[in-house]
Amino acid sequence: MVVIFVLLAFLSIAPISTGVSDKSELMKLILGIEDPLINVNDLAFLLVTHNFDAVPKKDFVEVRLNETVYKLMPNGSHPGLANVTIES
């Protein structure tokens, strides 16, 4: 009985991960890392591992946050990982 109570108490305190859905978190990730050799697939993989809805396209990564679609293009030697524009 005590074990069950402790487990329930722990679960009520533990943060629940619902995925990242905030543009500021996306920008913090994109601007906080620099990799001039990152490609579209690597960028999409990085974003997915941080709980973003990211899909690699031909020369950019499409990221969906709430109702907005962002286009991220790897930017080589420029600051950050990608240039971000709003698609819709």
PDB file of N, CA and C in Angstrom:
ATOM      1  N   MET A   1       0.819  -1.189   0.000  1.00  0.00           N
ATOM      2  CA  MET A   1       0.000   0.000   0.000  1.00  0.00           C
ATOM      3  C   MET A   1       0.865   1.256   0.000  1.00  0.00           C
ATOM      4  N   VAL A   2       1.924   1.251   0.808  1.00  0.00           N
ATOM      5  CA  VAL A   2       2.830   2.397   0.873  1.00  0.00           C
ATOM      6  C   VAL A   2       3.531   2.582  -0.466  1.00  0.00           C
ATOM      7  N   VAL A   3       3.915   1.482  -1.094  1.00  0.00           N
ATOM      8  CA  VAL A   3       4.601   1.552  -2.385  1.00  0.00           C
ATOM      9  C   VAL A   3       3.688   2.192  -3.430  1.00  0.00           C
ATOM     10  N   ILE A   4       2.444   1.817  -3.441  1.00  0.00           N
ATOM     11  CA  ILE A   4       1.494   2.392  -4.393  1.00  0.00           C
ATOM     12  C   ILE A   4       1.337   3.888  -4.149  1.00  0.00           C
ATOM     13  N   PHE A   5       1.243   4.281  -2.890  1.00  0.00           N
ATOM     14  CA  PHE A   5       1.113   5.699  -2.555  1.00  0.00           C
ATOM     15  C   PHE A   5       2.333   6.484  -3.028  1.00  0.00           C
ATOM     16  N   VAL A   6       3.529   5.927  -2.799  1.00  0.00           N
ATOM     17  CA  VAL A   6       4.763   6.598  -3.217  1.00  0.00           C
ATOM     18  C   VAL A   6       4.802   6.731  -4.733  1.00  0.00           C
ATOM     19  N   LEU A   7       4.429   5.676  -5.451  1.00  0.00           N
ATOM     20  CA  LEU A   7       4.418   5.739  -6.914  1.00  0.00           C
ATOM     21  C   LEU A   7       3.413   6.770  -7.424  1.00  0.00           C
ATOM     22  N   LEU A   8       2.235   6.803  -6.836  1.00  0.00           N
ATOM     23  CA  LEU A   8       1.241   7.795  -7.253  1.00  0.00           C
ATOM     24  C   LEU A   8       1.706   9.211  -6.956  1.00  0.00           C
ATOM     25  N   ALA A   9       2.343   9.403  -5.817  1.00  0.00           N
ATOM     26  CA  ALA A   9       2.867  10.727  -5.476  1.00  0.00           C
ATOM     27  C   ALA A   9       3.947  11.137  -6.465  1.00  0.00           C
ATOM     28  N   PHE A  10       4.824  10.208  -6.829  1.00  0.00           N
ATOM     29  CA  PHE A  10       5.891  10.502  -7.784  1.00  0.00           C
ATOM     30  C   PHE A  10       5.317  10.867  -9.150  1.00  0.00           C
ATOM     31  N   LEU A  11       4.331  10.106  -9.597  1.00  0.00           N
ATOM     32  CA  LEU A  11       3.735  10.374 -10.907  1.00  0.00           C
ATOM     33  C   LEU A  11       3.014  11.712 -10.949  1.00  0.00           C
ATOM     34  N   SER A  12       2.441  12.127  -9.848  1.00  0.00           N
ATOM     35  CA  SER A  12       1.748  13.412  -9.843  1.00  0.00           C
ATOM     36  C   SER A  12       2.716  14.581  -9.851  1.00  0.00           C
ATOM     37  N   ILE A  13       3.957  14.349  -9.407  1.00  0.00           N
ATOM     38  CA  ILE A  13       4.970  15.405  -9.370  1.00  0.00           C
ATOM     39  C   ILE A  13       5.786  15.440 -10.654  1.00  0.00           C
ATOM     40  N   ALA A  14       5.991  14.291 -11.277  1.00  0.00           N
ATOM     41  CA  ALA A  14       6.838  14.186 -12.464  1.00  0.00           C
ATOM     42  C   ALA A  14       6.250  15.007 -13.602  1.00  0.00           C
ATOM     43  N   PRO A  15       7.100  15.749 -14.326  1.00  0.00           N
ATOM     44  CA  PRO A  15       6.596  16.523 -15.461  1.00  0.00           C
ATOM     45  C   PRO A  15       6.099  15.612 -16.568  1.00  0.00           C
ATOM     46  N   ILE A  16       5.049  16.018 -17.202  1.00  0.00           N
ATOM     47  CA  ILE A  16       4.487  15.253 -18.303  1.00  0.00           C
ATOM     48  C   ILE A  16       4.927  15.907 -19.600  1.00  0.00           C
ATOM     49  N   SER A  17       5.589  15.138 -20.448  1.00  0.00           N
ATOM     50  CA  SER A  17       6.077  15.668 -21.714  1.00  0.00           C
ATOM     51  C   SER A  17       4.969  15.592 -22.751  1.00  0.00           C
ATOM     52  N   THR A  18       4.527  16.732 -23.221  1.00  0.00           N
ATOM     53  CA  THR A  18       3.497  16.774 -24.251  1.00  0.00           C
ATOM     54  C   THR A  18       4.058  17.247 -25.579  1.00  0.00           C
ATOM     55  N   GLY A  19       5.370  17.373 -25.655  1.00  0.00           N
ATOM     56  CA  GLY A  19       5.982  17.856 -26.876  1.00  0.00           C
ATOM     57  C   GLY A  19       6.155  19.361 -26.839  1.00  0.00           C
ATOM     58  N   VAL A  20       7.106  19.807 -27.586  1.00  0.00           N
ATOM     59  CA  VAL A  20       7.378  21.235 -27.633  1.00  0.00           C
ATOM     60  C   VAL A  20       6.433  21.862 -28.643  1.00  0.00           C
ATOM     61  N   SER A  21       5.778  22.925 -28.272  1.00  0.00           N
ATOM     62  CA  SER A  21       4.853  23.576 -29.200  1.00  0.00           C
ATOM     63  C   SER A  21       4.990  25.091 -29.121  1.00  0.00           C
ATOM     64  N   ASP A  22       6.186  25.544 -28.858  1.00  0.00           N
ATOM     65  CA  ASP A  22       6.396  26.962 -28.626  1.00  0.00           C
ATOM     66  C   ASP A  22       7.464  27.483 -29.580  1.00  0.00           C
ATOM     67  N   LYS A  23       7.163  28.571 -30.260  1.00  0.00           N
ATOM     68  CA  LYS A  23       8.120  29.139 -31.211  1.00  0.00           C
ATOM     69  C   LYS A  23       9.398  29.582 -30.518  1.00  0.00           C
ATOM     70  N   SER A  24       9.293  30.092 -29.296  1.00  0.00           N
ATOM     71  CA  SER A  24      10.499  30.542 -28.590  1.00  0.00           C
ATOM     72  C   SER A  24      11.439  29.375 -28.307  1.00  0.00           C
ATOM     73  N   GLU A  25      10.891  28.197 -28.010  1.00  0.00           N
ATOM     74  CA  GLU A  25      11.730  27.012 -27.801  1.00  0.00           C
ATOM     75  C   GLU A  25      12.403  26.594 -29.111  1.00  0.00           C
ATOM     76  N   LEU A  26      11.673  26.694 -30.210  1.00  0.00           N
ATOM     77  CA  LEU A  26      12.246  26.376 -31.518  1.00  0.00           C
ATOM     78  C   LEU A  26      13.402  27.315 -31.827  1.00  0.00           C
ATOM     79  N   MET A  27      13.189  28.605 -31.632  1.00  0.00           N
ATOM     80  CA  MET A  27      14.231  29.585 -31.937  1.00  0.00           C
ATOM     81  C   MET A  27      15.436  29.423 -31.011  1.00  0.00           C
ATOM     82  N   LYS A  28      15.189  29.114 -29.750  1.00  0.00           N
ATOM     83  CA  LYS A  28      16.287  28.904 -28.805  1.00  0.00           C
ATOM     84  C   LYS A  28      17.150  27.728 -29.253  1.00  0.00           C
ATOM     85  N   LEU A  29      16.516  26.663 -29.710  1.00  0.00           N
ATOM     86  CA  LEU A  29      17.261  25.502 -30.190  1.00  0.00           C
ATOM     87  C   LEU A  29      18.039  25.842 -31.459  1.00  0.00           C
ATOM     88  N   ILE A  30      17.398  26.502 -32.413  1.00  0.00           N
ATOM     89  CA  ILE A  30      18.035  26.827 -33.694  1.00  0.00           C
ATOM     90  C   ILE A  30      19.190  27.803 -33.513  1.00  0.00           C
ATOM     91  N   LEU A  31      19.021  28.795 -32.654  1.00  0.00           N
ATOM     92  CA  LEU A  31      20.060  29.811 -32.472  1.00  0.00           C
ATOM     93  C   LEU A  31      21.127  29.409 -31.462  1.00  0.00           C
ATOM     94  N   GLY A  32      20.844  28.402 -30.647  1.00  0.00           N
ATOM     95  CA  GLY A  32      21.774  28.013 -29.593  1.00  0.00           C
ATOM     96  C   GLY A  32      22.853  27.048 -30.033  1.00  0.00           C
ATOM     97  N   ILE A  33      22.765  26.545 -31.240  1.00  0.00           N
ATOM     98  CA  ILE A  33      23.722  25.559 -31.751  1.00  0.00           C
ATOM     99  C   ILE A  33      24.236  26.048 -33.095  1.00  0.00           C
ATOM    100  N   GLU A  34      25.498  25.777 -33.363  1.00  0.00           N
ATOM    101  CA  GLU A  34      26.052  26.108 -34.683  1.00  0.00           C
ATOM    102  C   GLU A  34      26.709  24.866 -35.268  1.00  0.00           C
ATOM    103  N   ASP A  35      26.379  24.559 -36.496  1.00  0.00           N
ATOM    104  CA  ASP A  35      26.975  23.438 -37.213  1.00  0.00           C
ATOM    105  C   ASP A  35      26.924  23.766 -38.702  1.00  0.00           C
ATOM    106  N   PRO A  36      28.029  24.253 -39.258  1.00  0.00           N
ATOM    107  CA  PRO A  36      28.020  24.649 -40.668  1.00  0.00           C
ATOM    108  C   PRO A  36      27.821  23.477 -41.631  1.00  0.00           C
ATOM    109  N   LEU A  37      27.969  22.250 -41.146  1.00  0.00           N
ATOM    110  CA  LEU A  37      27.832  21.083 -42.017  1.00  0.00           C
ATOM    111  C   LEU A  37      26.473  20.396 -41.906  1.00  0.00           C
ATOM    112  N   ILE A  38      25.568  20.949 -41.109  1.00  0.00           N
ATOM    113  CA  ILE A  38      24.267  20.291 -40.926  1.00  0.00           C
ATOM    114  C   ILE A  38      23.481  20.315 -42.233  1.00  0.00           C
ATOM    115  N   ASN A  39      22.833  19.193 -42.535  1.00  0.00           N
ATOM    116  CA  ASN A  39      22.009  19.126 -43.741  1.00  0.00           C
ATOM    117  C   ASN A  39      20.540  18.997 -43.345  1.00  0.00           C
ATOM    118  N   VAL A  40      19.672  18.906 -44.312  1.00  0.00           N
ATOM    119  CA  VAL A  40      18.231  18.873 -44.067  1.00  0.00           C
ATOM    120  C   VAL A  40      17.844  17.677 -43.197  1.00  0.00           C
ATOM    121  N   ASN A  41      18.376  16.504 -43.499  1.00  0.00           N
ATOM    122  CA  ASN A  41      18.025  15.312 -42.727  1.00  0.00           C
ATOM    123  C   ASN A  41      18.526  15.400 -41.290  1.00  0.00           C
ATOM    124  N   ASP A  42      19.745  15.900 -41.105  1.00  0.00           N
ATOM    125  CA  ASP A  42      20.279  16.054 -39.748  1.00  0.00           C
ATOM    126  C   ASP A  42      19.460  17.057 -38.945  1.00  0.00           C
ATOM    127  N   LEU A  43      19.079  18.156 -39.576  1.00  0.00           N
ATOM    128  CA  LEU A  43      18.288  19.177 -38.897  1.00  0.00           C
ATOM    129  C   LEU A  43      16.919  18.621 -38.500  1.00  0.00           C
ATOM    130  N   ALA A  44      16.281  17.903 -39.400  1.00  0.00           N
ATOM    131  CA  ALA A  44      14.979  17.301 -39.087  1.00  0.00           C
ATOM    132  C   ALA A  44      15.110  16.305 -37.939  1.00  0.00           C
ATOM    133  N   PHE A  45      16.166  15.503 -37.958  1.00  0.00           N
ATOM    134  CA  PHE A  45      16.388  14.534 -36.884  1.00  0.00           C
ATOM    135  C   PHE A  45      16.565  15.237 -35.545  1.00  0.00           C
ATOM    136  N   LEU A  46      17.369  16.292 -35.522  1.00  0.00           N
ATOM    137  CA  LEU A  46      17.580  17.057 -34.291  1.00  0.00           C
ATOM    138  C   LEU A  46      16.255  17.601 -33.762  1.00  0.00           C
ATOM    139  N   LEU A  47      15.453  18.159 -34.634  1.00  0.00           N
ATOM    140  CA  LEU A  47      14.178  18.738 -34.217  1.00  0.00           C
ATOM    141  C   LEU A  47      13.212  17.677 -33.696  1.00  0.00           C
ATOM    142  N   VAL A  48      13.159  16.540 -34.355  1.00  0.00           N
ATOM    143  CA  VAL A  48      12.278  15.459 -33.904  1.00  0.00           C
ATOM    144  C   VAL A  48      12.717  14.942 -32.539  1.00  0.00           C
ATOM    145  N   THR A  49      14.024  14.854 -32.307  1.00  0.00           N
ATOM    146  CA  THR A  49      14.497  14.389 -30.998  1.00  0.00           C
ATOM    147  C   THR A  49      14.196  15.387 -29.894  1.00  0.00           C
ATOM    148  N   HIS A  50      13.857  16.614 -30.250  1.00  0.00           N
ATOM    149  CA  HIS A  50      13.439  17.623 -29.273  1.00  0.00           C
ATOM    150  C   HIS A  50      11.915  17.817 -29.307  1.00  0.00           C
ATOM    151  N   ASN A  51      11.212  16.815 -29.802  1.00  0.00           N
ATOM    152  CA  ASN A  51       9.740  16.762 -29.797  1.00  0.00           C
ATOM    153  C   ASN A  51       9.050  17.763 -30.720  1.00  0.00           C
ATOM    154  N   PHE A  52       9.718  18.192 -31.773  1.00  0.00           N
ATOM    155  CA  PHE A  52       9.071  19.040 -32.761  1.00  0.00           C
ATOM    156  C   PHE A  52       8.511  18.165 -33.873  1.00  0.00           C
ATOM    157  N   ASP A  53       7.437  18.599 -34.495  1.00  0.00           N
ATOM    158  CA  ASP A  53       6.842  17.923 -35.642  1.00  0.00           C
ATOM    159  C   ASP A  53       7.582  18.419 -36.883  1.00  0.00           C
ATOM    160  N   ALA A  54       8.682  17.745 -37.212  1.00  0.00           N
ATOM    161  CA  ALA A  54       9.563  18.191 -38.298  1.00  0.00           C
ATOM    162  C   ALA A  54       9.647  17.130 -39.385  1.00  0.00           C
ATOM    163  N   VAL A  55       9.576  17.588 -40.649  1.00  0.00           N
ATOM    164  CA  VAL A  55       9.650  16.691 -41.798  1.00  0.00           C
ATOM    165  C   VAL A  55      10.660  17.255 -42.784  1.00  0.00           C
ATOM    166  N   PRO A  56      11.684  16.454 -43.164  1.00  0.00           N
ATOM    167  CA  PRO A  56      12.635  16.942 -44.164  1.00  0.00           C
ATOM    168  C   PRO A  56      11.981  16.986 -45.544  1.00  0.00           C
ATOM    169  N   LYS A  57      12.219  18.069 -46.254  1.00  0.00           N
ATOM    170  CA  LYS A  57      11.766  18.215 -47.638  1.00  0.00           C
ATOM    171  C   LYS A  57      13.019  18.253 -48.510  1.00  0.00           C
ATOM    172  N   LYS A  58      12.909  18.691 -49.753  1.00  0.00           N
ATOM    173  CA  LYS A  58      14.048  18.682 -50.676  1.00  0.00           C
ATOM    174  C   LYS A  58      15.233  19.489 -50.147  1.00  0.00           C
ATOM    175  N   ASP A  59      15.032  20.773 -49.832  1.00  0.00           N
ATOM    176  CA  ASP A  59      16.140  21.610 -49.361  1.00  0.00           C
ATOM    177  C   ASP A  59      15.799  22.389 -48.095  1.00  0.00           C
ATOM    178  N   PHE A  60      14.752  21.959 -47.382  1.00  0.00           N
ATOM    179  CA  PHE A  60      14.374  22.614 -46.128  1.00  0.00           C
ATOM    180  C   PHE A  60      13.665  21.614 -45.224  1.00  0.00           C
ATOM    181  N   VAL A  61      13.415  22.035 -43.989  1.00  0.00           N
ATOM    182  CA  VAL A  61      12.663  21.222 -43.034  1.00  0.00           C
ATOM    183  C   VAL A  61      11.366  21.954 -42.726  1.00  0.00           C
ATOM    184  N   GLU A  62      10.276  21.236 -42.795  1.00  0.00           N
ATOM    185  CA  GLU A  62       8.971  21.800 -42.462  1.00  0.00           C
ATOM    186  C   GLU A  62       8.660  21.460 -41.004  1.00  0.00           C
ATOM    187  N   VAL A  63       8.357  22.490 -40.214  1.00  0.00           N
ATOM    188  CA  VAL A  63       8.026  22.311 -38.799  1.00  0.00           C
ATOM    189  C   VAL A  63       6.636  22.869 -38.559  1.00  0.00           C
ATOM    190  N   ARG A  64       5.793  22.062 -37.945  1.00  0.00           N
ATOM    191  CA  ARG A  64       4.430  22.489 -37.612  1.00  0.00           C
ATOM    192  C   ARG A  64       4.335  22.733 -36.115  1.00  0.00           C
ATOM    193  N   LEU A  65       3.939  23.959 -35.760  1.00  0.00           N
ATOM    194  CA  LEU A  65       3.690  24.334 -34.371  1.00  0.00           C
ATOM    195  C   LEU A  65       2.279  24.881 -34.295  1.00  0.00           C
ATOM    196  N   ASN A  66       1.431  24.188 -33.567  1.00  0.00           N
ATOM    197  CA  ASN A  66       0.026  24.571 -33.471  1.00  0.00           C
ATOM    198  C   ASN A  66      -0.553  24.654 -34.875  1.00  0.00           C
ATOM    199  N   GLU A  67      -0.975  25.799 -35.329  1.00  0.00           N
ATOM    200  CA  GLU A  67      -1.581  25.952 -36.659  1.00  0.00           C
ATOM    201  C   GLU A  67      -0.606  26.550 -37.672  1.00  0.00           C
ATOM    202  N   THR A  68       0.635  26.800 -37.259  1.00  0.00           N
ATOM    203  CA  THR A  68       1.603  27.487 -38.107  1.00  0.00           C
ATOM    204  C   THR A  68       2.623  26.505 -38.668  1.00  0.00           C
ATOM    205  N   VAL A  69       2.982  26.704 -39.939  1.00  0.00           N
ATOM    206  CA  VAL A  69       4.006  25.885 -40.589  1.00  0.00           C
ATOM    207  C   VAL A  69       5.227  26.764 -40.830  1.00  0.00           C
ATOM    208  N   TYR A  70       6.380  26.309 -40.329  1.00  0.00           N
ATOM    209  CA  TYR A  70       7.638  27.030 -40.492  1.00  0.00           C
ATOM    210  C   TYR A  70       8.526  26.279 -41.473  1.00  0.00           C
ATOM    211  N   LYS A  71       9.301  27.047 -42.228  1.00  0.00           N
ATOM    212  CA  LYS A  71      10.263  26.494 -43.182  1.00  0.00           C
ATOM    213  C   LYS A  71      11.652  26.821 -42.653  1.00  0.00           C
ATOM    214  N   LEU A  72      12.451  25.798 -42.382  1.00  0.00           N
ATOM    215  CA  LEU A  72      13.806  25.980 -41.866  1.00  0.00           C
ATOM    216  C   LEU A  72      14.806  25.505 -42.906  1.00  0.00           C
ATOM    217  N   MET A  73      15.666  26.424 -43.347  1.00  0.00           N
ATOM    218  CA  MET A  73      16.697  26.084 -44.324  1.00  0.00           C
ATOM    219  C   MET A  73      18.057  26.141 -43.648  1.00  0.00           C
ATOM    220  N   PRO A  74      18.809  25.025 -43.666  1.00  0.00           N
ATOM    221  CA  PRO A  74      20.159  25.063 -43.090  1.00  0.00           C
ATOM    222  C   PRO A  74      20.936  26.223 -43.700  1.00  0.00           C
ATOM    223  N   ASN A  75      21.684  26.961 -42.844  1.00  0.00           N
ATOM    224  CA  ASN A  75      22.318  28.192 -43.319  1.00  0.00           C
ATOM    225  C   ASN A  75      23.839  28.160 -43.343  1.00  0.00           C
ATOM    226  N   GLY A  76      24.427  26.982 -43.326  1.00  0.00           N
ATOM    227  CA  GLY A  76      25.875  26.882 -43.474  1.00  0.00           C
ATOM    228  C   GLY A  76      26.647  27.588 -42.389  1.00  0.00           C
ATOM    229  N   SER A  77      27.528  28.500 -42.775  1.00  0.00           N
ATOM    230  CA  SER A  77      28.434  29.144 -41.817  1.00  0.00           C
ATOM    231  C   SER A  77      27.826  30.345 -41.099  1.00  0.00           C
ATOM    232  N   HIS A  78      26.592  30.690 -41.392  1.00  0.00           N
ATOM    233  CA  HIS A  78      25.934  31.810 -40.705  1.00  0.00           C
ATOM    234  C   HIS A  78      25.547  31.393 -39.288  1.00  0.00           C
ATOM    235  N   PRO A  79      25.321  32.359 -38.394  1.00  0.00           N
ATOM    236  CA  PRO A  79      24.959  32.021 -37.006  1.00  0.00           C
ATOM    237  C   PRO A  79      23.682  31.179 -36.920  1.00  0.00           C
ATOM    238  N   GLY A  80      23.674  30.244 -35.984  1.00  0.00           N
ATOM    239  CA  GLY A  80      22.530  29.357 -35.810  1.00  0.00           C
ATOM    240  C   GLY A  80      22.572  28.210 -36.793  1.00  0.00           C
ATOM    241  N   LEU A  81      21.543  27.390 -36.763  1.00  0.00           N
ATOM    242  CA  LEU A  81      21.496  26.224 -37.641  1.00  0.00           C
ATOM    243  C   LEU A  81      20.739  26.460 -38.935  1.00  0.00           C
ATOM    244  N   ALA A  82      19.763  27.374 -38.901  1.00  0.00           N
ATOM    245  CA  ALA A  82      18.888  27.516 -40.063  1.00  0.00           C
ATOM    246  C   ALA A  82      18.248  28.894 -40.105  1.00  0.00           C
ATOM    247  N   ASN A  83      17.828  29.270 -41.306  1.00  0.00           N
ATOM    248  CA  ASN A  83      16.995  30.456 -41.483  1.00  0.00           C
ATOM    249  C   ASN A  83      15.546  30.001 -41.367  1.00  0.00           C
ATOM    250  N   VAL A  84      14.749  30.740 -40.615  1.00  0.00           N
ATOM    251  CA  VAL A  84      13.369  30.352 -40.342  1.00  0.00           C
ATOM    252  C   VAL A  84      12.420  31.342 -41.005  1.00  0.00           C
ATOM    253  N   THR A  85      11.481  30.815 -41.787  1.00  0.00           N
ATOM    254  CA  THR A  85      10.423  31.635 -42.368  1.00  0.00           C
ATOM    255  C   THR A  85       9.082  30.958 -42.093  1.00  0.00           C
ATOM    256  N   ILE A  86       8.016  31.741 -42.142  1.00  0.00           N
ATOM    257  CA  ILE A  86       6.674  31.197 -41.919  1.00  0.00           C
ATOM    258  C   ILE A  86       6.064  30.857 -43.271  1.00  0.00           C
ATOM    259  N   GLU A  87       5.611  29.613 -43.402  1.00  0.00           N
ATOM    260  CA  GLU A  87       4.957  29.167 -44.631  1.00  0.00           C
ATOM    261  C   GLU A  87       3.468  29.492 -44.592  1.00  0.00           C
ATOM    262  N   SER A  88       2.829  29.178 -43.485  1.00  0.00           N
ATOM    263  CA  SER A  88       1.381  29.445 -43.361  1.00  0.00           C
ATOM    264  C   SER A  88       0.981  29.517 -41.911  1.00  0.00           C
TER     265      SER A  88
END
